[in-house]
Amino acid sequence: MLIAQITDLHIGFDGPGPGDENTKRFKDVLAWIGSLIKQPDMIFLTGDLVESGEVRDYKTLKAIASTLNVPVYMGMGNHDRRAAYLSVFRDSPQENGFIQYAVEHDGLRFIMLDTLKEGRHGGGFCEGRANWMDKTLSEKPDMPTLIAMHHPPIETQIPWMTSDNDAPWVKRFRAVVDKHKNIIHIMSGHIHRPISQRFSHTSVSVSPATAPQVKFEIADMDLNTPDNRPLLVESRPGLCLHHWDGGHVTTHTVYAPEGKPIIRFDKDHAYIPKMTRDISEPR
Ligand SMILES: [Fe+2]
Ligand SMILES: [Fe+2]
């Protein structure tokens, strides 16, 4: 099973209309996906769907998403606003006002979590959401389950974006993960950089953003003393492809568009994959 994860679209950063660069970047990502021989079975959009929670931008997103012919699952990021989202995506599943839900495909379960605390940039995961997560996981303890969420529950070292391992919401989330050994992976976004880390008994990946990326720099910063470091940099839109083979999740990070082909698998170059593929050595 192939799962495309697109995150941090920030549609509407440049305002409404076709001139919005992030809308174009989202379309570029979808065009790249469309060029694949093996198409993903579903697409997860893990938050910061729009820049400032505006209804008009959710409408733009809906118009584009409606052209896709695979299931699309959406979650909330800190730039989203639930009421505006729900006014456009009226059929969106929700739990007690939060955009949290579980879906299943071919023996794999997905749980979308809502880590938005409106008015706050960092994550939030209250007791009620944690209880729902625990209860929902308890319903199918033997089914491999992939968690999707916007904020990564890890210390990422990017000093102006990271969560803190001791943050109450992270501790609350970790306590639930610790109990459920069937969580095979956690996919997240928010940092606008590709990052991976072990977490409890499982793993976390952070997908790069559709919108521009955050500069890699882990030097401490004094929030009161600007040091002129770059924060955001020009960059192609990124995404993750998660492959599930029944035993493992393999995460590929991609930037779209990729470069022009240098060599193709044509008659002249048919010998190359035969040479390069690591098949079993003869004894
Ligand atoms: Fe973002
Ligand atoms: Fe975010």
Coordinates of C-alpha atoms and ligand atoms in Angstrom, one line a residue:
M1 CA 0.0 0.0 0.0
L2 CA 1.3 3.4 -0.9
I3 CA 0.3 6.5 1.1
A4 CA 1.1 10.0 -0.1
Q5 CA 1.5 12.5 2.6
I6 CA 1.3 16.2 1.7
T7 CA 1.6 18.7 4.5
D8 CA 1.8 22.4 5.2
L9 CA 0.2 23.6 2.1
H10 CA -0.5 27.1 3.5
I11 CA -2.9 27.9 0.6
G12 CA -3.7 31.6 0.4
F13 CA -0.4 33.0 1.7
D14 CA -0.4 35.4 -1.2
G15 CA -4.1 36.1 -1.0
P16 CA -7.0 34.7 -3.0
G17 CA -6.8 33.8 -6.7
P18 CA -4.5 32.0 -9.1
G19 CA -1.5 34.2 -8.2
D20 CA -1.1 32.3 -4.9
E21 CA 2.3 30.6 -5.0
N22 CA 1.4 27.9 -2.5
T23 CA -1.6 26.9 -4.5
K24 CA 0.7 26.4 -7.5
R25 CA 3.1 24.4 -5.4
F26 CA 0.3 22.1 -4.3
K27 CA -0.7 21.6 -7.9
D28 CA 3.0 20.8 -8.7
V29 CA 3.1 18.2 -6.0
L30 CA -0.1 16.6 -7.4
A31 CA 1.3 16.7 -10.9
W32 CA 4.4 14.9 -9.7
I33 CA 2.2 12.2 -8.0
G34 CA 0.2 12.0 -11.3
S35 CA 3.4 11.1 -13.1
L36 CA 4.0 8.0 -11.1
I37 CA 3.6 4.6 -12.6
K38 CA 2.4 3.2 -9.3
Q39 CA -0.2 5.6 -8.0
P40 CA -0.8 6.1 -4.2
D41 CA -3.8 4.4 -2.7
M42 CA -4.7 7.5 -0.7
I43 CA -3.5 11.0 0.2
F44 CA -3.2 12.4 3.6
L45 CA -3.0 16.2 4.1
T46 CA -1.6 16.7 7.6
G47 CA -2.5 20.2 8.4
D48 CA -1.6 23.8 7.8
L49 CA -4.0 23.3 4.9
V50 CA -4.4 27.0 4.5
E51 CA -2.4 30.0 5.7
S52 CA -4.9 31.8 7.9
G53 CA -8.0 29.7 8.4
E54 CA -9.9 31.5 5.6
V55 CA -13.1 29.9 4.1
R56 CA -12.1 31.1 0.6
D57 CA -8.8 29.1 0.9
Y58 CA -10.6 25.9 2.0
K59 CA -12.8 26.4 -1.0
T60 CA -9.7 26.5 -3.2
L61 CA -8.4 23.3 -1.6
K62 CA -11.8 21.6 -2.0
A63 CA -11.9 22.5 -5.7
I64 CA -8.5 21.0 -6.3
A65 CA -9.0 17.9 -4.0
S66 CA -12.2 17.1 -5.8
T67 CA -10.2 16.4 -9.0
L68 CA -8.3 13.6 -7.3
N69 CA -9.5 10.0 -7.8
V70 CA -8.1 8.5 -4.6
P71 CA -9.4 9.0 -1.0
V72 CA -8.1 12.2 0.6
Y73 CA -7.9 12.6 4.3
M74 CA -7.4 15.9 6.0
G75 CA -6.3 17.1 9.4
M76 CA -5.8 20.3 11.3
G77 CA -2.6 22.3 11.7
N78 CA -2.0 25.5 13.7
H79 CA -2.8 27.7 10.7
D80 CA -6.2 26.0 10.3
R81 CA -9.5 27.0 11.9
R82 CA -12.0 24.2 12.5
A83 CA -15.1 26.2 12.0
A84 CA -14.0 27.6 8.6
Y85 CA -12.8 24.1 7.6
L86 CA -16.1 22.5 8.6
S87 CA -18.1 25.1 6.8
V88 CA -16.5 24.0 3.5
F89 CA -15.9 20.3 4.3
R90 CA -19.3 19.7 5.8
D91 CA -19.0 15.9 5.7
S92 CA -15.6 15.8 7.4
P93 CA -15.5 13.2 10.2
Q94 CA -15.0 14.8 13.7
E95 CA -15.1 13.8 17.3
N96 CA -16.5 16.2 19.8
G97 CA -15.6 19.2 17.7
F98 CA -12.1 17.9 16.9
I99 CA -11.0 16.7 13.5
Q100 CA -10.1 13.2 14.7
Y101 CA -11.1 10.0 13.1
A102 CA -10.1 6.4 12.2
V103 CA -10.3 4.8 8.7
E104 CA -9.3 1.4 7.4
H105 CA -7.9 0.2 4.1
D106 CA -6.9 -3.4 3.3
G107 CA -6.0 -4.4 6.8
L108 CA -4.3 -1.1 7.8
R109 CA -5.8 1.4 10.1
F110 CA -5.2 5.1 10.1
I111 CA -5.9 7.4 12.9
M112 CA -5.9 11.2 12.2
L113 CA -5.3 13.3 15.3
D114 CA -6.1 16.9 15.9
T115 CA -3.2 18.7 17.6
L116 CA -4.5 22.2 17.0
K117 CA -4.9 24.6 19.9
E118 CA -6.4 27.6 18.3
G119 CA -4.4 30.7 19.0
R120 CA -1.2 28.8 19.6
H121 CA 1.6 27.9 17.1
G122 CA 2.8 24.8 18.9
G123 CA 0.8 21.7 19.5
G124 CA -2.0 20.8 21.7
F125 CA -3.5 17.5 22.7
C126 CA -5.9 17.7 25.6
E127 CA -7.1 14.9 27.9
G128 CA -10.3 14.5 25.9
R129 CA -8.4 13.9 22.7
A130 CA -5.9 11.6 24.4
N131 CA -8.8 9.6 25.8
W132 CA -10.5 9.3 22.4
M133 CA -7.2 8.1 20.9
D134 CA -6.7 5.5 23.7
K135 CA -10.3 4.3 23.3
T136 CA -10.1 4.1 19.5
L137 CA -6.8 2.2 19.6
S138 CA -8.2 -0.2 22.2
E139 CA -11.0 -1.1 19.7
K140 CA -8.6 -2.9 17.4
P141 CA -5.4 -3.8 19.3
D142 CA -4.2 -6.2 16.7
M143 CA -4.6 -4.1 13.6
P144 CA -1.5 -2.3 12.4
T145 CA -2.2 1.4 12.8
L146 CA -0.6 4.4 11.4
I147 CA -1.0 7.7 13.2
A148 CA -1.3 11.0 11.3
M149 CA -0.9 14.4 13.0
H150 CA 0.3 17.8 12.3
H151 CA 2.8 18.6 15.1
P152 CA 5.6 16.1 15.6
P153 CA 5.7 15.0 19.2
I154 CA 9.5 15.2 19.3
E155 CA 12.4 17.5 20.1
T156 CA 13.6 18.4 16.5
Q157 CA 16.4 20.8 17.5
I158 CA 15.1 23.5 15.1
P159 CA 15.0 26.1 17.9
W160 CA 12.2 28.3 16.7
M161 CA 9.9 25.5 15.7
T162 CA 10.4 22.5 17.9
S163 CA 8.2 20.9 20.5
D164 CA 9.7 20.1 23.8
N165 CA 9.8 16.5 25.1
D166 CA 8.4 17.6 28.4
A167 CA 5.5 19.6 27.0
P168 CA 2.3 18.4 28.6
W169 CA 0.6 17.6 25.3
V170 CA 3.6 15.5 24.2
K171 CA 3.6 13.6 27.5
R172 CA -0.1 13.0 27.2
F173 CA 0.4 11.7 23.6
R174 CA 3.4 9.5 24.5
A175 CA 1.5 7.8 27.4
V176 CA -1.1 6.6 24.9
V177 CA 1.5 5.5 22.3
D178 CA 3.4 3.5 25.0
K179 CA 0.3 1.4 25.6
H180 CA -0.5 0.5 22.0
K181 CA 2.2 -1.6 20.4
N182 CA 0.3 -1.9 17.1
I183 CA 1.2 1.7 16.1
I184 CA 3.6 1.1 13.2
H185 CA 4.5 4.7 12.5
I186 CA 3.6 8.3 13.1
M187 CA 3.6 10.7 10.2
S188 CA 3.6 14.5 10.9
G189 CA 4.5 17.9 9.5
H190 CA 4.7 21.4 10.8
I191 CA 8.5 21.8 10.9
H192 CA 8.8 22.2 7.1
R193 CA 11.8 19.9 7.0
P194 CA 12.3 16.1 6.6
I195 CA 13.1 14.6 10.0
S196 CA 12.9 11.1 11.5
Q197 CA 13.3 9.8 15.0
R198 CA 12.5 6.8 17.1
F199 CA 9.5 7.4 19.4
S200 CA 8.4 5.1 22.2
H201 CA 8.3 1.6 20.5
T202 CA 7.7 3.1 17.1
S203 CA 9.0 5.8 14.7
V204 CA 8.1 9.4 13.7
S205 CA 8.7 11.0 10.4
V206 CA 8.2 14.7 9.6
S207 CA 7.5 15.5 6.0
P208 CA 8.8 18.6 4.2
A209 CA 6.2 21.2 3.4
T210 CA 4.5 22.0 0.2
A211 CA 5.1 25.6 1.1
P212 CA 8.8 26.8 1.4
Q213 CA 11.1 24.9 3.7
V214 CA 12.6 25.9 7.0
K215 CA 16.4 26.4 6.9
F216 CA 18.4 23.7 8.7
E217 CA 20.1 25.4 11.7
I218 CA 20.2 23.9 15.2
A219 CA 22.3 26.6 16.9
D220 CA 20.5 28.0 19.9
M221 CA 18.8 31.3 19.5
D222 CA 18.2 34.1 21.9
L223 CA 14.6 35.1 21.0
N224 CA 15.4 38.7 22.0
T225 CA 18.5 39.1 19.9
P226 CA 18.0 38.6 16.1
D227 CA 21.2 37.2 14.6
N228 CA 20.2 37.5 11.0
R229 CA 20.0 33.8 10.4
P230 CA 17.8 32.5 7.6
L231 CA 14.5 31.1 8.8
L232 CA 12.7 30.2 5.6
V233 CA 14.5 29.4 2.3
E234 CA 13.5 29.1 -1.4
S235 CA 12.9 25.5 -2.1
R236 CA 10.9 23.1 -4.1
P237 CA 7.8 21.6 -2.5
G238 CA 8.3 18.4 -0.7
L239 CA 6.2 15.4 0.3
C240 CA 6.5 11.9 1.8
L241 CA 5.5 8.6 0.3
H242 CA 4.9 5.9 2.9
H243 CA 4.9 2.3 1.7
W244 CA 3.4 -0.5 3.8
D245 CA 4.4 -4.0 2.9
G246 CA 2.5 -5.8 5.7
G247 CA 5.5 -5.7 8.0
H248 CA 7.3 -2.4 7.7
V249 CA 6.6 1.2 6.8
T250 CA 9.2 2.7 4.5
T251 CA 9.2 6.4 4.1
H252 CA 10.5 8.2 1.0
T253 CA 11.0 11.9 1.0
V254 CA 10.7 13.6 -2.4
Y255 CA 10.9 17.2 -3.8
A256 CA 8.8 17.9 -6.8
P257 CA 9.4 18.3 -9.6
E258 CA 12.4 16.0 -9.7
G259 CA 15.0 16.8 -12.3
K260 CA 14.8 15.8 -16.0
P261 CA 15.7 12.1 -16.7
I262 CA 19.4 11.4 -17.4
I263 CA 18.9 7.7 -18.2
R264 CA 15.8 5.8 -18.9
F265 CA 15.0 2.1 -18.7
D266 CA 15.0 1.7 -22.5
K267 CA 16.6 -0.8 -24.8
D268 CA 20.0 0.8 -24.7
H269 CA 20.0 0.9 -20.9
A270 CA 18.2 -2.3 -20.1
Y271 CA 21.4 -3.8 -18.7
I272 CA 21.6 -1.3 -15.9
P273 CA 18.8 -2.5 -13.6
K274 CA 20.0 -6.1 -14.2
M275 CA 23.4 -5.0 -12.9
T276 CA 22.3 -2.9 -10.1
R277 CA 19.5 -4.8 -8.5
D278 CA 20.8 -6.6 -5.4
I279 CA 19.6 -10.1 -6.0
S280 CA 20.7 -13.1 -3.9
E281 CA 24.3 -14.1 -4.5
P282 CA 24.8 -17.7 -5.7
R283 CA 26.1 -19.9 -3.0
Ligands
FE1 FE 3.3 24.9 8.3
FE2 FE 2.3 24.1 11.6

